[in-house]
Amino acid sequence: MARKYREIGQAGWGHTLFAGFIGLVYFFPVFWIILTAFKTRPDALAVPPKLFFTPTWDNFIGVFYRASITTGTSQATDMGLYFFNSIFIAFTSVGLALIVGTLASYAFSRYPLRGNDIYLFIILTTRMMPPIVVIIPIFLMFRLSGLAGSYWGIILLYTAFNIPFSIWLVKSFFDELNPEIEDAARMDGATERRVFFNFCIPQILAGLSATFVFGLILTWNEFLFALLLTGVETRTVPVAMARTLGGEVGVDYGLLAAIVTLFLIPIFFVTFILQNQLLRGVTFGTIKK
């Protein structure tokens, strides 16, 4: 018996080491970007690449205050505004999509209509289309309606694209719930609103967290719509990063790495805060009790 437990423990250590190695391989590009953010320009372009160097904060300072080569003066950049735009647009659009998607998915799960699967498929097809296919009619629509370059224009667009994803994902969590508990609550006099908010929502908080994180990642990294439909005051960080590729003296990889590092912090922070709910959400319904 003791030998059997030792073999199981050795196998567990082997699986842990293998999973850790795979995790390091996947994380190494992110680690190298963060490392490059603390390098000077010669260190960032050194061949062979330098793993040990004297770190500097100049790249992070340069994100918000940049010195001009021609004039020699330092002036504030608009990167702070772009970070605010990304946070405001992404969180608002994903939040709206999650609210609408949760209500719609509950209706599809608990009150299915005739041809329910057809409706769900039609909703899903709006998410299947590549953005490049619909960019021209959307661009013309924004120009005619005056939404081009506005906050609410891009927020409504991202919300519309995130709603199908939210409906399909949240509906799967509602389908896993036991409707008999809801029927018992109704028999005890609970209203539909109370059943929804007091019985259903608390049980799928993990699924809502997972849906929010996935939708946030998709919206946070979106580039095409942000490039064509935002203005100078509503520009997001991905568009600003693309504009930093061409500088007065070529590409500043240290500065670009610093922007990417700062750009990763909100996603890492949200994922860390919701990690327990996220783990439960992605495994919801896979383990039968």
Short mmCIF file of C-alpha atoms in Angstrom, two decimals:
data_model
loop_
_atom_site.label_atom_id
_atom_site.label_comp_id
_atom_site.label_asym_id
_atom_site.label_seq_id
_atom_site.Cartn_x
_atom_site.Cartn_y
_atom_site.Cartn_z
CA MET A 1 0.00 0.00 0.00
CA ALA A 2 2.81 2.40 0.88
CA ARG A 3 4.53 1.58 -2.41
CA LYS A 4 1.32 2.38 -4.29
CA TYR A 5 1.04 5.79 -2.60
CA ARG A 6 4.70 6.53 -3.41
CA GLU A 7 4.07 5.72 -7.07
CA ILE A 8 1.01 8.00 -7.11
CA GLY A 9 3.02 10.78 -5.44
CA GLN A 10 5.86 10.42 -7.93
CA ALA A 11 3.39 10.53 -10.83
CA GLY A 12 1.80 13.64 -9.30
CA TRP A 13 5.18 15.38 -9.02
CA GLY A 14 5.94 14.45 -12.61
CA HIS A 15 2.67 15.92 -13.84
CA THR A 16 3.27 19.07 -11.77
CA LEU A 17 6.76 19.55 -13.17
CA PHE A 18 5.53 18.97 -16.73
CA ALA A 19 2.64 21.44 -16.28
CA GLY A 20 5.06 23.96 -14.78
CA PHE A 21 7.41 23.59 -17.74
CA ILE A 22 4.57 24.11 -20.23
CA GLY A 23 3.43 27.15 -18.24
CA LEU A 24 6.93 28.65 -18.36
CA VAL A 25 7.12 28.10 -22.12
CA TYR A 26 3.83 29.93 -22.65
CA PHE A 27 4.73 32.71 -20.21
CA PHE A 28 8.24 33.30 -21.56
CA PRO A 29 7.16 35.76 -24.35
CA VAL A 30 5.30 37.83 -21.76
CA PHE A 31 8.29 37.65 -19.43
CA TRP A 32 10.60 38.83 -22.21
CA ILE A 33 8.32 41.78 -23.02
CA ILE A 34 8.33 42.83 -19.36
CA LEU A 35 12.10 42.40 -19.28
CA THR A 36 12.52 44.54 -22.41
CA ALA A 37 10.44 47.29 -20.83
CA PHE A 38 13.25 47.84 -18.30
CA LYS A 39 16.06 47.89 -20.88
CA THR A 40 17.76 50.84 -22.50
CA ARG A 41 17.65 51.07 -26.28
CA PRO A 42 21.15 49.51 -26.77
CA ASP A 43 20.29 46.68 -24.37
CA ALA A 44 16.99 46.01 -26.15
CA LEU A 45 18.77 45.75 -29.52
CA ALA A 46 21.81 43.84 -28.23
CA VAL A 47 22.90 40.67 -30.05
CA PRO A 48 22.93 38.18 -28.42
CA PRO A 49 19.99 39.26 -26.23
CA LYS A 50 20.90 40.36 -22.72
CA LEU A 51 19.32 38.55 -19.82
CA PHE A 52 21.28 40.50 -17.18
CA PHE A 53 21.40 44.29 -17.43
CA THR A 54 20.97 47.47 -15.43
CA PRO A 55 17.21 48.16 -15.27
CA THR A 56 15.80 51.60 -15.98
CA TRP A 57 12.41 53.27 -15.61
CA ASP A 58 12.95 55.60 -18.56
CA ASN A 59 10.66 53.62 -20.86
CA PHE A 60 7.73 53.84 -18.43
CA ILE A 61 8.34 57.55 -17.97
CA GLY A 62 8.53 57.92 -21.74
CA VAL A 63 5.06 56.41 -22.09
CA PHE A 64 3.55 59.51 -20.46
CA TYR A 65 6.33 62.08 -20.96
CA ARG A 66 8.36 61.96 -24.15
CA ALA A 67 11.40 64.03 -25.12
CA SER A 68 11.65 65.26 -28.71
CA ILE A 69 14.91 64.65 -30.56
CA THR A 70 14.60 67.83 -32.65
CA THR A 71 13.56 70.33 -29.94
CA GLY A 72 15.09 68.63 -26.90
CA THR A 73 12.02 69.44 -24.76
CA SER A 74 9.88 67.01 -22.79
CA GLN A 75 6.13 67.09 -23.19
CA ALA A 76 3.21 65.02 -21.93
CA THR A 77 1.77 62.39 -24.24
CA ASP A 78 -1.88 61.40 -24.59
CA MET A 79 -1.24 57.83 -23.44
CA GLY A 80 -3.01 58.42 -20.12
CA LEU A 81 -6.16 59.36 -22.03
CA TYR A 82 -5.82 56.28 -24.23
CA PHE A 83 -5.56 54.00 -21.19
CA PHE A 84 -8.68 55.62 -19.73
CA ASN A 85 -10.48 55.14 -23.06
CA SER A 86 -9.59 51.45 -23.19
CA ILE A 87 -10.71 50.85 -19.60
CA PHE A 88 -13.94 52.85 -19.93
CA ILE A 89 -14.94 51.45 -23.32
CA ALA A 90 -14.05 47.83 -22.55
CA PHE A 91 -15.61 47.60 -19.09
CA THR A 92 -18.75 49.51 -20.07
CA SER A 93 -19.42 47.52 -23.24
CA VAL A 94 -18.73 44.14 -21.63
CA GLY A 95 -20.87 45.08 -18.62
CA LEU A 96 -23.80 46.09 -20.84
CA ALA A 97 -23.42 42.95 -22.95
CA LEU A 98 -23.36 40.80 -19.82
CA ILE A 99 -26.54 42.39 -18.46
CA VAL A 100 -28.45 42.02 -21.74
CA GLY A 101 -26.99 38.58 -22.41
CA THR A 102 -27.89 37.30 -18.93
CA LEU A 103 -31.52 38.41 -19.26
CA ALA A 104 -31.82 36.98 -22.77
CA SER A 105 -30.10 33.70 -21.88
CA TYR A 106 -32.44 33.21 -18.90
CA ALA A 107 -35.42 33.70 -21.21
CA PHE A 108 -34.01 31.27 -23.78
CA SER A 109 -33.29 28.70 -21.08
CA ARG A 110 -36.49 28.92 -19.06
CA TYR A 111 -39.07 30.11 -21.61
CA PRO A 112 -38.02 28.59 -24.97
CA LEU A 113 -40.01 29.60 -28.04
CA ARG A 114 -40.87 27.49 -31.03
CA GLY A 115 -37.73 27.38 -33.15
CA ASN A 116 -35.58 28.30 -30.16
CA ASP A 117 -32.49 26.65 -31.65
CA ILE A 118 -32.93 28.62 -34.89
CA TYR A 119 -33.04 31.91 -33.00
CA LEU A 120 -29.91 30.97 -31.07
CA PHE A 121 -28.14 30.01 -34.27
CA ILE A 122 -29.06 33.31 -35.92
CA ILE A 123 -27.70 35.15 -32.87
CA LEU A 124 -24.49 33.16 -33.06
CA THR A 125 -23.99 33.90 -36.77
CA THR A 126 -23.58 37.60 -35.96
CA ARG A 127 -20.48 36.64 -33.94
CA MET A 128 -19.18 34.26 -36.61
CA MET A 129 -18.70 36.94 -39.24
CA PRO A 130 -15.17 38.35 -39.47
CA PRO A 131 -15.08 42.07 -38.59
CA ILE A 132 -13.53 42.94 -41.96
CA VAL A 133 -16.72 41.74 -43.71
CA VAL A 134 -18.97 44.28 -42.00
CA ILE A 135 -16.56 47.16 -41.50
CA ILE A 136 -17.71 49.13 -44.58
CA PRO A 137 -21.48 49.21 -43.78
CA ILE A 138 -20.70 49.87 -40.11
CA PHE A 139 -18.35 52.71 -41.06
CA LEU A 140 -21.02 54.28 -43.30
CA MET A 141 -23.64 53.83 -40.60
CA PHE A 142 -21.42 55.58 -38.06
CA ARG A 143 -20.75 58.46 -40.45
CA LEU A 144 -24.44 58.99 -41.24
CA SER A 145 -25.59 58.70 -37.61
CA GLY A 146 -22.84 60.92 -36.21
CA LEU A 147 -21.47 58.16 -33.94
CA ALA A 148 -18.02 58.14 -35.54
CA GLY A 149 -15.36 59.19 -33.06
CA SER A 150 -17.72 59.07 -30.06
CA TYR A 151 -17.54 56.98 -26.92
CA TRP A 152 -21.06 55.61 -27.15
CA GLY A 153 -20.68 54.66 -30.78
CA ILE A 154 -17.80 52.25 -30.15
CA ILE A 155 -19.36 51.10 -26.86
CA LEU A 156 -22.64 50.17 -28.56
CA LEU A 157 -20.74 48.38 -31.32
CA TYR A 158 -18.66 46.32 -28.88
CA THR A 159 -21.81 45.60 -26.86
CA ALA A 160 -23.59 44.31 -29.95
CA PHE A 161 -20.69 42.01 -30.80
CA ASN A 162 -20.38 40.70 -27.22
CA ILE A 163 -24.08 39.98 -26.66
CA PRO A 164 -24.17 36.76 -28.77
CA PHE A 165 -21.12 35.43 -26.93
CA SER A 166 -22.70 36.30 -23.58
CA ILE A 167 -26.04 34.70 -24.47
CA TRP A 168 -24.53 31.40 -25.55
CA LEU A 169 -22.11 31.14 -22.65
CA VAL A 170 -24.47 32.22 -19.86
CA LYS A 171 -27.31 30.07 -21.23
CA SER A 172 -25.17 26.98 -20.75
CA PHE A 173 -24.86 27.85 -17.04
CA PHE A 174 -28.62 28.40 -16.66
CA ASP A 175 -29.24 25.04 -18.34
CA GLU A 176 -27.13 23.33 -15.65
CA LEU A 177 -29.33 24.63 -12.82
CA ASN A 178 -32.09 22.52 -11.34
CA PRO A 179 -35.45 24.15 -12.29
CA GLU A 180 -37.24 22.23 -9.52
CA ILE A 181 -35.73 24.56 -6.92
CA GLU A 182 -37.10 27.54 -8.82
CA ASP A 183 -40.54 25.89 -9.03
CA ALA A 184 -40.50 25.28 -5.29
CA ALA A 185 -39.66 28.94 -4.68
CA ARG A 186 -42.58 30.00 -6.91
CA MET A 187 -44.91 27.71 -4.98
CA ASP A 188 -43.76 29.45 -1.78
CA GLY A 189 -44.84 32.78 -3.25
CA ALA A 190 -41.60 34.06 -4.73
CA THR A 191 -42.00 36.36 -7.71
CA GLU A 192 -40.14 35.82 -10.99
CA ARG A 193 -37.84 38.71 -10.15
CA ARG A 194 -36.95 37.18 -6.82
CA VAL A 195 -36.40 33.75 -8.37
CA PHE A 196 -34.06 35.27 -10.91
CA PHE A 197 -32.03 37.49 -8.59
CA ASN A 198 -32.12 35.45 -5.35
CA PHE A 199 -31.93 31.88 -6.66
CA CYS A 200 -30.48 31.83 -10.18
CA ILE A 201 -27.90 34.63 -10.23
CA PRO A 202 -26.06 33.56 -7.03
CA GLN A 203 -25.63 30.06 -8.47
CA ILE A 204 -24.06 31.21 -11.74
CA LEU A 205 -21.75 33.94 -10.41
CA ALA A 206 -18.80 31.82 -11.50
CA GLY A 207 -20.20 31.60 -15.02
CA LEU A 208 -20.85 35.34 -15.13
CA SER A 209 -17.27 35.99 -14.02
CA ALA A 210 -15.89 33.70 -16.71
CA THR A 211 -18.07 35.34 -19.35
CA PHE A 212 -16.99 38.80 -18.20
CA VAL A 213 -13.28 37.92 -18.34
CA PHE A 214 -13.47 36.31 -21.79
CA GLY A 215 -15.52 39.19 -23.18
CA LEU A 216 -13.13 41.70 -21.61
CA ILE A 217 -10.11 40.04 -23.22
CA LEU A 218 -11.77 40.06 -26.66
CA THR A 219 -12.78 43.70 -26.35
CA TRP A 220 -9.52 44.82 -24.71
CA ASN A 221 -7.44 43.58 -27.65
CA GLU A 222 -9.77 44.69 -30.49
CA PHE A 223 -7.96 46.77 -33.09
CA LEU A 224 -9.81 47.09 -36.42
CA PHE A 225 -12.98 48.85 -35.24
CA ALA A 226 -11.00 50.99 -32.81
CA LEU A 227 -8.70 52.07 -35.62
CA LEU A 228 -11.46 53.14 -38.02
CA LEU A 229 -14.29 54.25 -35.71
CA THR A 230 -12.56 56.18 -32.93
CA GLY A 231 -11.22 59.72 -33.01
CA VAL A 232 -8.29 61.45 -31.38
CA GLU A 233 -10.16 61.85 -28.08
CA THR A 234 -11.57 58.30 -28.03
CA ARG A 235 -8.55 56.37 -29.32
CA THR A 236 -7.68 53.17 -27.45
CA VAL A 237 -4.29 51.76 -26.49
CA PRO A 238 -3.99 49.16 -29.32
CA VAL A 239 -4.36 51.96 -31.89
CA ALA A 240 -1.89 54.13 -29.97
CA MET A 241 0.61 51.27 -29.85
CA ALA A 242 0.42 50.89 -33.62
CA ARG A 243 1.18 54.60 -34.01
CA THR A 244 4.30 54.31 -31.84
CA LEU A 245 5.89 51.83 -34.26
CA GLY A 246 7.10 54.70 -36.42
CA GLY A 247 9.17 57.23 -34.53
CA GLU A 248 11.78 59.85 -35.21
CA VAL A 249 14.61 57.30 -34.91
CA GLY A 250 12.78 54.07 -35.78
CA VAL A 251 10.99 51.63 -33.53
CA ASP A 252 11.70 52.07 -29.83
CA TYR A 253 11.23 48.50 -28.60
CA GLY A 254 11.75 49.43 -24.96
CA LEU A 255 8.99 52.04 -25.11
CA LEU A 256 6.70 49.66 -26.96
CA ALA A 257 7.36 46.93 -24.39
CA ALA A 258 6.58 49.39 -21.57
CA ILE A 259 3.21 50.22 -23.17
CA VAL A 260 2.42 46.52 -23.57
CA THR A 261 3.41 45.82 -19.96
CA LEU A 262 1.11 48.57 -18.67
CA PHE A 263 -1.59 47.35 -21.05
CA LEU A 264 -1.45 43.85 -19.51
CA ILE A 265 -1.86 45.03 -15.91
CA PRO A 266 -5.69 45.59 -15.94
CA ILE A 267 -6.32 42.14 -17.46
CA PHE A 268 -3.98 40.47 -14.98
CA PHE A 269 -5.61 42.38 -12.12
CA VAL A 270 -9.18 41.43 -13.11
CA THR A 271 -8.18 37.80 -13.71
CA PHE A 272 -6.42 37.66 -10.33
CA ILE A 273 -9.43 39.11 -8.50
CA LEU A 274 -11.84 36.69 -10.21
CA GLN A 275 -9.52 33.68 -10.36
CA ASN A 276 -11.57 31.52 -7.97
CA GLN A 277 -14.83 32.31 -9.74
CA LEU A 278 -13.13 31.91 -13.12
CA LEU A 279 -11.86 28.43 -12.25
CA ARG A 280 -15.32 27.38 -11.11
CA GLY A 281 -16.87 28.94 -14.21
CA VAL A 282 -14.74 27.10 -16.76
CA THR A 283 -15.36 23.77 -14.95
CA PHE A 284 -19.08 24.37 -14.25
CA GLY A 285 -21.11 21.30 -15.11
CA THR A 286 -18.11 19.09 -15.87
CA ILE A 287 -18.16 17.36 -12.47
CA LYS A 288 -21.31 15.46 -11.56
CA LYS A 289 -22.19 15.24 -7.90
#
